[in-house]
Short mmCIF file of C-alpha atoms and ligand atoms in Angstrom, two decimals:
data_model
loop_
_atom_site.label_atom_id
_atom_site.label_comp_id
_atom_site.label_asym_id
_atom_site.label_seq_id
_atom_site.Cartn_x
_atom_site.Cartn_y
_atom_site.Cartn_z
CA MET A 76 -18.76 -7.20 -28.46
CA LEU A 77 -14.95 -6.57 -28.53
CA TYR A 78 -14.97 -5.65 -24.56
CA ALA A 79 -17.38 -8.06 -23.37
CA ASN A 80 -14.68 -10.11 -21.22
CA LEU A 81 -12.16 -7.36 -19.98
CA THR A 82 -11.71 -6.80 -16.81
CA PRO A 83 -10.70 -3.21 -15.57
CA ALA A 84 -6.86 -2.39 -15.39
CA PRO A 85 -5.73 -1.96 -11.96
CA ALA A 86 -5.39 1.98 -11.10
CA ASP A 87 -1.99 3.41 -11.51
CA SER A 88 -0.65 2.71 -8.30
CA ILE A 89 1.09 6.73 -8.14
CA LEU A 90 -1.26 8.46 -10.44
CA GLY A 91 -4.21 6.11 -9.34
CA LEU A 92 -3.55 7.73 -6.09
CA THR A 93 -4.31 11.14 -7.22
CA GLU A 94 -7.81 9.86 -8.64
CA ALA A 95 -9.01 8.58 -5.45
CA TYR A 96 -7.71 11.82 -3.42
CA LYS A 97 -9.88 14.00 -5.80
CA LYS A 98 -12.87 11.97 -4.95
CA ASP A 99 -12.29 11.91 -1.44
CA VAL A 100 -15.34 13.80 0.60
CA ASN A 101 -12.98 14.10 4.09
CA PRO A 102 -12.33 18.15 4.19
CA LYS A 103 -9.16 17.33 5.92
CA LYS A 104 -7.31 14.86 2.94
CA VAL A 105 -3.98 15.40 2.47
CA ASN A 106 -2.51 14.09 -1.05
CA LEU A 107 1.19 12.77 -0.56
CA GLY A 108 1.08 10.33 -2.98
CA VAL A 109 2.21 11.97 -6.65
CA GLY A 110 6.03 13.60 -6.79
CA VAL A 111 4.55 17.09 -7.80
CA TYR A 112 6.10 19.94 -6.13
CA MET A 113 3.65 22.32 -3.66
CA ASP A 114 4.65 25.20 -2.16
CA GLU A 115 3.48 26.06 1.49
CA ARG A 116 0.17 27.12 0.21
CA GLY A 117 -0.25 23.87 -1.67
CA ARG A 118 -0.13 25.33 -5.15
CA THR A 119 1.88 23.76 -7.64
CA PRO A 120 3.26 27.03 -9.27
CA ILE A 121 4.96 27.88 -12.79
CA LEU A 122 8.07 29.01 -12.23
CA GLN A 123 8.77 32.66 -12.83
CA ALA A 124 11.83 31.77 -15.18
CA VAL A 125 9.35 29.82 -17.25
CA LYS A 126 6.91 32.82 -17.47
CA LYS A 127 9.40 34.84 -18.72
CA ALA A 128 10.87 32.38 -21.35
CA GLU A 129 7.32 31.49 -22.59
CA LYS A 130 6.77 35.18 -23.05
CA ILE A 131 10.21 35.73 -25.14
CA LEU A 132 8.75 32.08 -26.87
CA LEU A 133 5.38 34.02 -27.61
CA ASP A 134 7.31 37.04 -29.04
CA THR A 135 9.39 35.51 -31.22
CA GLN A 136 8.68 32.03 -32.28
CA ASP A 137 7.77 32.23 -36.14
CA THR A 138 6.62 28.74 -36.89
CA LYS A 139 4.95 25.56 -36.14
CA THR A 140 6.68 23.34 -38.30
CA TYR A 141 8.12 20.07 -37.01
CA LEU A 142 10.71 19.73 -35.22
CA PRO A 143 13.39 17.04 -36.12
CA ILE A 144 12.86 13.14 -34.91
CA ALA A 145 14.98 14.04 -32.08
CA GLY A 146 14.16 17.11 -31.12
CA ALA A 147 15.62 20.76 -31.58
CA PRO A 148 19.92 20.17 -31.59
CA GLU A 149 20.31 23.49 -29.25
CA TYR A 150 17.79 21.33 -27.14
CA GLY A 151 20.35 18.37 -26.91
CA GLN A 152 23.32 20.75 -26.40
CA VAL A 153 22.08 22.29 -23.18
CA VAL A 154 20.62 19.13 -21.85
CA GLN A 155 24.10 17.53 -22.03
CA GLU A 156 25.79 20.68 -20.76
CA LEU A 157 23.61 20.37 -17.95
CA LEU A 158 24.70 16.53 -17.30
CA PHE A 159 28.31 17.17 -18.11
CA GLY A 160 29.23 20.68 -17.81
CA ALA A 161 29.98 22.65 -20.96
CA ASP A 162 33.91 21.63 -20.51
CA SER A 163 32.94 17.74 -20.50
CA VAL A 164 30.64 18.34 -23.73
CA LYS A 165 33.44 20.53 -25.54
CA LYS A 166 35.92 17.46 -24.84
CA ASP A 167 33.47 14.39 -25.40
CA GLY A 168 30.29 15.51 -26.71
CA GLY A 169 31.28 13.58 -30.20
CA ARG A 170 30.37 10.48 -28.12
CA MET A 171 26.98 11.53 -27.07
CA ARG A 172 23.84 11.90 -28.69
CA THR A 173 20.40 13.40 -27.08
CA ALA A 174 16.51 12.94 -27.78
CA HIS A 175 14.05 15.02 -26.87
CA THR A 176 11.64 12.97 -25.41
CA PRO A 177 8.10 13.40 -23.84
CA GLY A 178 9.07 13.49 -19.81
CA GLY A 179 11.25 11.37 -18.14
CA THR A 180 9.17 8.07 -19.41
CA GLY A 181 9.57 8.99 -22.98
CA GLY A 182 13.24 8.73 -22.47
CA LEU A 183 12.98 5.31 -20.45
CA ARG A 184 10.74 3.82 -22.94
CA ILE A 185 12.52 4.93 -25.97
CA GLY A 186 15.99 3.67 -24.37
CA ALA A 187 13.99 0.51 -23.59
CA GLU A 188 12.67 -0.19 -26.97
CA PHE A 189 16.19 0.84 -28.74
CA LEU A 190 18.11 -1.72 -26.77
CA ARG A 191 15.56 -4.19 -27.23
CA LYS A 192 16.97 -3.88 -30.99
CA VAL A 193 20.83 -4.88 -29.76
CA ALA A 194 20.55 -6.12 -26.57
CA PRO A 195 16.97 -8.24 -26.87
CA LYS A 196 18.27 -11.09 -24.25
CA ALA A 197 19.44 -8.80 -21.56
CA THR A 198 17.95 -9.02 -18.52
CA VAL A 199 16.91 -5.27 -16.74
CA TRP A 200 17.88 -4.88 -12.80
CA LEU A 201 15.99 -2.67 -10.99
CA SER A 202 16.92 -1.27 -7.50
CA SER A 203 14.63 -2.92 -4.51
CA PRO A 204 12.71 -1.01 -4.39
CA THR A 205 12.05 1.24 -7.41
CA TRP A 206 9.75 3.93 -8.74
CA ALA A 207 6.50 1.83 -9.51
CA ASN A 208 6.50 2.70 -13.48
CA HIS A 209 10.31 1.05 -14.46
CA LYS A 210 9.27 -2.82 -13.97
CA GLY A 211 5.91 -1.55 -16.35
CA ILE A 212 8.01 0.39 -19.22
CA PHE A 213 10.84 -2.20 -19.77
CA ALA A 214 8.26 -5.40 -19.31
CA ALA A 215 6.12 -3.37 -21.97
CA ALA A 216 9.17 -2.97 -24.16
CA GLY A 217 10.10 -7.06 -23.71
CA PHE A 218 12.44 -7.36 -21.10
CA LYS A 219 12.86 -9.74 -18.39
CA THR A 220 13.66 -7.54 -15.09
CA SER A 221 14.97 -8.81 -11.88
CA ASP A 222 15.84 -6.88 -8.69
CA TYR A 223 19.04 -5.98 -7.13
CA PRO A 224 19.24 -5.33 -3.36
CA TYR A 225 19.33 -1.67 -2.57
CA TYR A 226 17.25 -0.60 0.40
CA ASP A 227 17.78 -1.88 3.99
CA PRO A 228 15.24 -1.25 6.09
CA ALA A 229 16.70 -2.08 9.14
CA SER A 230 18.93 1.02 8.82
CA HIS A 231 17.20 3.03 6.62
CA GLY A 232 20.21 3.10 4.68
CA ILE A 233 21.85 1.35 1.64
CA ASP A 234 22.30 -2.49 1.67
CA PHE A 235 25.76 -1.74 0.01
CA SER A 236 27.42 -5.10 0.80
CA GLY A 237 24.12 -6.96 -0.75
CA LEU A 238 24.22 -4.19 -3.93
CA THR A 239 27.61 -4.86 -4.67
CA ALA A 240 27.32 -8.53 -4.24
CA CYS A 241 24.53 -8.68 -6.86
CA LEU A 242 26.18 -5.92 -9.33
CA ASP A 243 29.38 -8.08 -9.18
CA LYS A 244 27.45 -11.05 -10.82
CA ILE A 245 25.34 -9.43 -13.55
CA PRO A 246 26.60 -10.27 -16.66
CA GLU A 247 28.46 -8.57 -19.64
CA GLY A 248 25.30 -7.07 -21.52
CA ASP A 249 22.39 -6.83 -18.92
CA ILE A 250 21.14 -3.47 -18.21
CA VAL A 251 21.49 -2.03 -14.62
CA LEU A 252 18.83 1.02 -13.80
CA LEU A 253 20.74 3.06 -11.69
CA HIS A 254 19.11 6.40 -9.92
CA VAL A 255 21.52 9.24 -9.99
CA CYS A 256 20.14 11.19 -7.22
CA CYS A 257 16.79 11.37 -5.04
CA HIS A 258 16.31 7.96 -5.24
CA ASN A 259 12.55 7.09 -6.00
CA PRO A 260 10.95 5.99 -3.66
CA THR A 261 13.26 5.61 -0.86
CA GLY A 262 15.21 9.38 -1.01
CA VAL A 263 18.35 7.12 0.12
CA ASP A 264 21.44 7.76 -2.16
CA LEU A 265 24.62 6.36 -2.53
CA SER A 266 27.39 8.36 -1.02
CA ALA A 267 30.66 9.45 -3.18
CA GLU A 268 32.80 6.42 -2.52
CA GLN A 269 29.67 3.97 -3.17
CA TRP A 270 29.51 5.12 -6.26
CA SER A 271 32.94 4.73 -7.21
CA GLU A 272 32.86 1.03 -6.07
CA VAL A 273 29.67 0.95 -8.26
CA ILE A 274 31.54 2.31 -10.94
CA ARG A 275 34.63 0.00 -10.70
CA ILE A 276 31.96 -2.78 -11.01
CA ALA A 277 30.27 -1.40 -14.11
CA GLN A 278 33.55 -1.22 -15.58
CA ALA A 279 34.71 -4.83 -14.15
CA ARG A 280 31.69 -6.60 -15.21
CA ARG A 281 31.03 -4.86 -18.61
CA TRP A 282 27.10 -4.50 -17.66
CA ILE A 283 25.01 -1.44 -19.20
CA PRO A 284 24.14 1.16 -16.80
CA PHE A 285 21.06 3.27 -17.72
CA LEU A 286 20.47 6.16 -15.78
CA ASP A 287 17.17 7.59 -14.37
CA PHE A 288 18.00 11.40 -13.60
CA ALA A 289 14.55 12.69 -12.55
CA TYR A 290 15.63 15.28 -9.63
CA GLN A 291 18.51 17.22 -10.79
CA GLY A 292 18.59 19.82 -8.24
CA PHE A 293 16.63 18.39 -5.73
CA GLY A 294 19.06 16.62 -3.41
CA VAL A 295 21.81 18.67 -2.88
CA GLY A 296 22.38 21.26 -5.86
CA VAL A 297 22.69 21.03 -9.98
CA GLU A 298 26.25 20.16 -10.31
CA GLU A 299 26.48 18.09 -7.17
CA ASP A 300 23.33 15.64 -7.95
CA GLY A 301 25.03 14.73 -11.23
CA ALA A 302 28.69 14.42 -9.94
CA ILE A 303 28.87 10.80 -10.85
CA LEU A 304 28.41 11.68 -14.42
CA LYS A 305 31.43 12.89 -15.37
CA PRO A 306 33.84 9.86 -13.80
CA LEU A 307 31.46 7.45 -15.68
CA LEU A 308 32.37 9.19 -18.74
CA ALA A 309 35.54 9.15 -18.34
CA THR A 310 35.71 5.27 -17.96
CA GLY A 311 35.04 5.01 -21.60
CA LEU A 312 31.75 3.03 -20.68
CA GLU A 313 28.72 2.63 -23.31
CA PHE A 314 25.47 4.08 -21.00
CA PHE A 315 22.23 5.54 -21.11
CA ILE A 316 20.87 8.76 -19.25
CA SER A 317 17.14 9.45 -19.28
CA SER A 318 16.51 13.14 -18.02
CA SER A 319 13.38 15.03 -16.59
CA PHE A 320 12.10 18.56 -16.56
CA SER A 321 9.22 17.92 -14.94
CA LYS A 322 10.08 18.62 -11.32
CA ASN A 323 13.21 20.66 -11.86
CA PHE A 324 11.59 23.12 -14.08
CA GLY A 325 7.96 22.23 -12.97
CA LEU A 326 7.14 21.52 -16.45
CA TYR A 327 4.92 18.09 -15.52
CA GLN A 328 2.67 18.94 -17.98
CA GLU A 329 5.01 19.65 -21.14
CA ARG A 330 6.50 16.19 -20.65
CA VAL A 331 9.75 17.65 -21.48
CA GLY A 332 12.80 15.16 -21.19
CA ALA A 333 15.45 13.40 -22.80
CA LEU A 334 17.44 10.19 -23.82
CA THR A 335 21.33 10.73 -24.03
CA LEU A 336 23.30 7.83 -25.33
CA VAL A 337 27.11 8.17 -24.72
CA ALA A 338 28.98 5.57 -26.45
CA GLY A 339 32.78 4.21 -27.09
CA ASP A 340 33.23 6.67 -29.96
CA THR A 341 31.66 9.01 -32.47
CA ALA A 342 31.08 6.07 -34.87
CA ALA A 343 29.28 4.23 -32.68
CA VAL A 344 26.96 6.87 -31.37
CA GLU A 345 26.00 7.97 -34.84
CA ALA A 346 25.64 4.46 -35.29
CA ALA A 347 23.16 3.66 -32.38
CA PHE A 348 21.54 6.97 -32.41
CA SER A 349 19.98 5.95 -35.89
CA HIS A 350 18.16 3.71 -34.34
CA VAL A 351 16.84 5.77 -31.63
CA LYS A 352 15.78 8.19 -34.24
CA ALA A 353 14.24 5.40 -35.65
CA THR A 354 12.40 4.20 -32.86
CA ILE A 355 11.26 7.09 -32.47
CA ARG A 356 9.66 7.98 -35.63
CA VAL A 357 7.24 4.84 -35.04
CA VAL A 358 6.25 5.60 -31.76
CA TYR A 359 5.60 9.42 -31.59
CA SER A 360 7.18 10.60 -34.82
CA ASN A 361 9.00 13.67 -33.21
CA PRO A 362 8.59 15.83 -29.93
CA SER A 363 6.56 18.56 -29.30
CA ALA A 364 8.51 21.82 -29.08
CA HIS A 365 7.23 24.33 -26.25
CA GLY A 366 8.83 22.36 -23.13
CA GLY A 367 11.98 21.63 -24.74
CA ALA A 368 12.32 25.90 -25.87
CA ILE A 369 11.55 26.79 -22.53
CA VAL A 370 14.23 24.44 -21.03
CA THR A 371 16.40 25.86 -24.03
CA THR A 372 15.54 29.71 -23.51
CA ILE A 373 16.23 29.56 -20.12
CA LEU A 374 19.49 27.74 -19.64
CA ARG A 375 21.10 29.63 -22.77
CA ASP A 376 20.08 33.06 -20.93
CA ASP A 377 22.35 34.34 -17.78
CA ALA A 378 19.68 36.14 -16.41
CA LEU A 379 16.60 33.37 -16.49
CA ARG A 380 19.35 30.68 -16.01
CA SER A 381 20.06 32.41 -12.07
CA LEU A 382 16.74 33.20 -11.55
CA TRP A 383 15.37 29.55 -12.57
CA ARG A 384 18.62 28.50 -9.99
CA SER A 385 17.45 30.60 -7.48
CA GLU A 386 13.72 29.08 -7.66
CA LEU A 387 14.98 25.71 -7.88
CA ASP A 388 17.05 26.27 -4.46
CA ALA A 389 13.94 27.64 -2.77
CA MET A 390 12.21 24.16 -3.68
CA ARG A 391 14.90 22.05 -2.50
CA GLU A 392 15.21 24.25 1.04
CA ARG A 393 11.71 24.06 1.80
CA ILE A 394 11.42 20.32 1.40
CA ALA A 395 14.42 20.54 3.78
CA ALA A 396 12.70 22.23 6.35
CA VAL A 397 9.66 20.29 6.00
CA ARG A 398 11.73 17.20 6.74
CA LYS A 399 13.05 18.64 10.03
CA ASP A 400 9.62 20.35 11.04
CA PHE A 401 7.99 16.68 10.48
CA VAL A 402 10.14 14.74 12.36
CA GLY A 403 10.32 17.33 15.09
CA GLN A 404 6.16 17.32 15.31
CA LEU A 405 6.06 13.80 15.18
CA HIS A 406 8.96 13.32 18.20
CA ALA A 407 7.01 16.40 20.14
CA ARG A 408 3.86 13.99 20.14
CA GLY A 409 5.43 11.35 21.55
CA ALA A 410 5.75 9.04 18.04
CA SER A 411 6.75 5.55 19.25
CA MET A 412 9.00 5.52 16.35
CA ASP A 413 12.32 6.94 15.82
CA PHE A 414 11.73 8.95 12.57
CA SER A 415 15.24 11.35 12.53
CA TYR A 416 16.29 9.16 9.34
CA ILE A 417 13.55 11.44 7.14
CA GLU A 418 15.75 14.23 7.51
CA LYS A 419 18.49 12.47 6.03
CA GLN A 420 16.55 11.13 2.86
CA LYS A 421 17.17 13.15 -0.33
CA GLY A 422 14.72 14.72 -2.48
CA MET A 423 10.92 15.23 -2.95
CA PHE A 424 10.15 11.66 -1.20
CA SER A 425 10.74 9.93 1.86
CA PHE A 426 10.44 6.45 2.61
CA SER A 427 7.92 7.00 5.62
CA GLY A 428 8.85 3.38 7.71
CA LEU A 429 4.83 2.95 7.93
CA SER A 430 3.67 -0.36 7.07
CA ASP A 431 1.10 -0.98 4.04
CA ALA A 432 -1.81 -1.73 6.86
CA GLN A 433 -0.50 2.06 8.36
CA VAL A 434 -1.14 3.46 5.17
CA GLN A 435 -4.20 1.98 4.45
CA TYR A 436 -5.20 3.21 7.58
CA LEU A 437 -4.15 6.41 6.86
CA ARG A 438 -6.17 6.45 3.57
CA ASP A 439 -9.59 4.81 4.83
CA LYS A 440 -9.48 6.08 8.42
CA LYS A 441 -8.13 9.88 7.79
CA GLY A 442 -8.06 10.45 4.15
CA ILE A 443 -3.93 10.86 3.53
CA TYR A 444 -2.97 9.38 0.85
CA MET A 445 0.74 7.89 0.23
CA VAL A 446 2.37 5.37 -1.95
CA ALA A 447 1.74 1.53 -0.89
CA GLY A 448 5.29 0.72 0.50
CA GLY A 449 5.07 3.99 2.76
CA ARG A 450 6.21 6.88 0.01
CA ILE A 451 5.58 10.02 0.97
CA ASN A 452 6.08 13.15 -1.34
CA VAL A 453 7.36 15.53 1.71
CA ALA A 454 6.09 18.90 -0.37
CA GLY A 455 2.78 17.68 0.04
CA ILE A 456 3.44 18.50 3.91
CA LEU A 457 1.75 21.91 4.70
CA PRO A 458 1.79 24.31 7.43
CA ASN A 459 -1.89 23.80 7.41
CA ASN A 460 -2.02 19.83 7.73
CA ILE A 461 1.17 19.03 9.20
CA GLY A 462 -0.37 18.86 12.51
CA TYR A 463 -3.44 16.42 11.45
CA LEU A 464 -0.75 14.34 9.67
CA CYS A 465 1.41 14.05 12.93
CA GLU A 466 -1.71 13.45 15.07
CA SER A 467 -3.01 10.88 12.23
CA VAL A 468 0.20 9.01 12.07
CA GLN A 469 0.81 9.01 15.52
CA GLU A 470 -2.62 6.96 15.85
CA ALA A 471 -2.16 4.51 12.71
CA LEU A 472 1.21 3.47 14.46
CA GLN A 473 -0.95 2.66 17.56
CA GLN A 474 -4.02 0.99 15.52
CA ALA A 475 -2.45 -0.70 12.61
CA HIS A 476 0.94 -3.03 12.13
C1 LMR B 98 6.39 9.83 -9.03
O1 LMR B 98 7.14 8.96 -8.85
O2 LMR B 98 5.49 10.43 -8.14
C2 LMR B 98 6.39 10.62 -10.28
O3 LMR B 98 7.62 9.98 -11.10
C3 LMR B 98 5.06 10.62 -11.36
C4 LMR B 98 5.01 9.70 -11.51
O4 LMR B 98 4.67 9.71 -13.33
O5 LMR B 98 4.79 8.56 -11.53
#
C-alpha cells in the first residue's frame, strides 16, 4: 500500500483558488485569484495577432520533428530583441544565450537547476512578499531561500531603506530574485533611480541577479517595462532572465517562456549554456514548438507585431481604467479605508490592503476569491461584478479585521 500513509498535499495557493471557485455554487461568485487577463465580458480571448500567426503556421509548417534542446534559434533571437532591443543584441548578443522553456515557471526552474550545479551553496533571496511559487521552485531545486524587505504596508510603497540595507549585506555568489516590472503580488515597482541603486549594489556586492519578467507590457509599455535591462547589461555582470509570454501574448496554455543567460563573454556563456542544455535534456528533453512559433511569427512580421502591441496596450489600458473605477466606487460607497494607492500599482495585480480575515470573509460569505495576503487580479473586475464587489468589500471591512 504505497499511499496508505500519504496525507493530501495542500491546494496550491493560487491555482487551487480556481478549483474552489469552479465548485462554488454562489451565482454571484467572482474570481480575482489567478493572474489571467479577462476582458470586460469576463473572457480570456485569443489575441487576433495570435489567431493570424496560427493560420500562417497551419499553412506553412511542414514538420513536427523535434526542436533543438534549447528551442528554435530564431525564437531565442526574438526573445533577446524583445528584452534588450535589436541594437543591444547586435552589440552584446555574443554574451547571451536563450532557451525556450515551458512558461516562465520552466525558465525559473531550469535556471534554478543549473545554478545548483554552479552555486550549490548559494542562498536564493526573494522579495517579501513574492509570487507564491518562487520559494517552492528554488526549494525544489535544493536551495535555501531567504527574504529581503520589499513592500511597506504602512505607505503601500517600497521599504527602500530596508531593501538596500539587506541587498548590501548579501554575500558574493548568492542569488537575488528581482521582479522586473508589475511586482507579483504587490503591483509596486522600483523607480528608475531605485533600480540604479540596486544595480550599483549588485556590482559592488557581486551577488547574482535572477530577473523574473512575466508581465512585459503590462506596466507602462513593452520598452519602458524592461528599461533596467540595458543598464544591467552594460555593467558586464552575469545574470539570468526568465520571460513568460503567458500574459502579454495571452498564450497561457501553450506554456511558452524563456531562460536567458547573460555572462561576461562568449566563452563563459557557451560553457554555461551547454550545462543549461544538459539540464533541460534530463527534465523535458526539448520544448514543444507551437507557442514559441507563434511568438516568433508575430515578432518577425511588422503588421502582426504592431497588431500585437495594440492588443497588449488595450489590455493594459483596461486594467488601468478598472483600477480607477474600483477605487472611485469604493470611495463613493464611503469605504472606511483610503484605497487610492490601488490606482498607482502596476500590472495585473493589486495588493488590496485587505487582511487575511477579510479575504476569508469575502470567500466564505460572498463567493469572492482572492489570494491570501489580499492580492487581487484587477482584470477579474468586470462591469457586471464591480458593484457587488465594492459592496462586499465594504461589508468585509466592517465585519472582519
Ligand atoms: C499568478 O501569479 O496568478 C500567475 O503567475 C499564475 C500562476 O501560475 O500562479
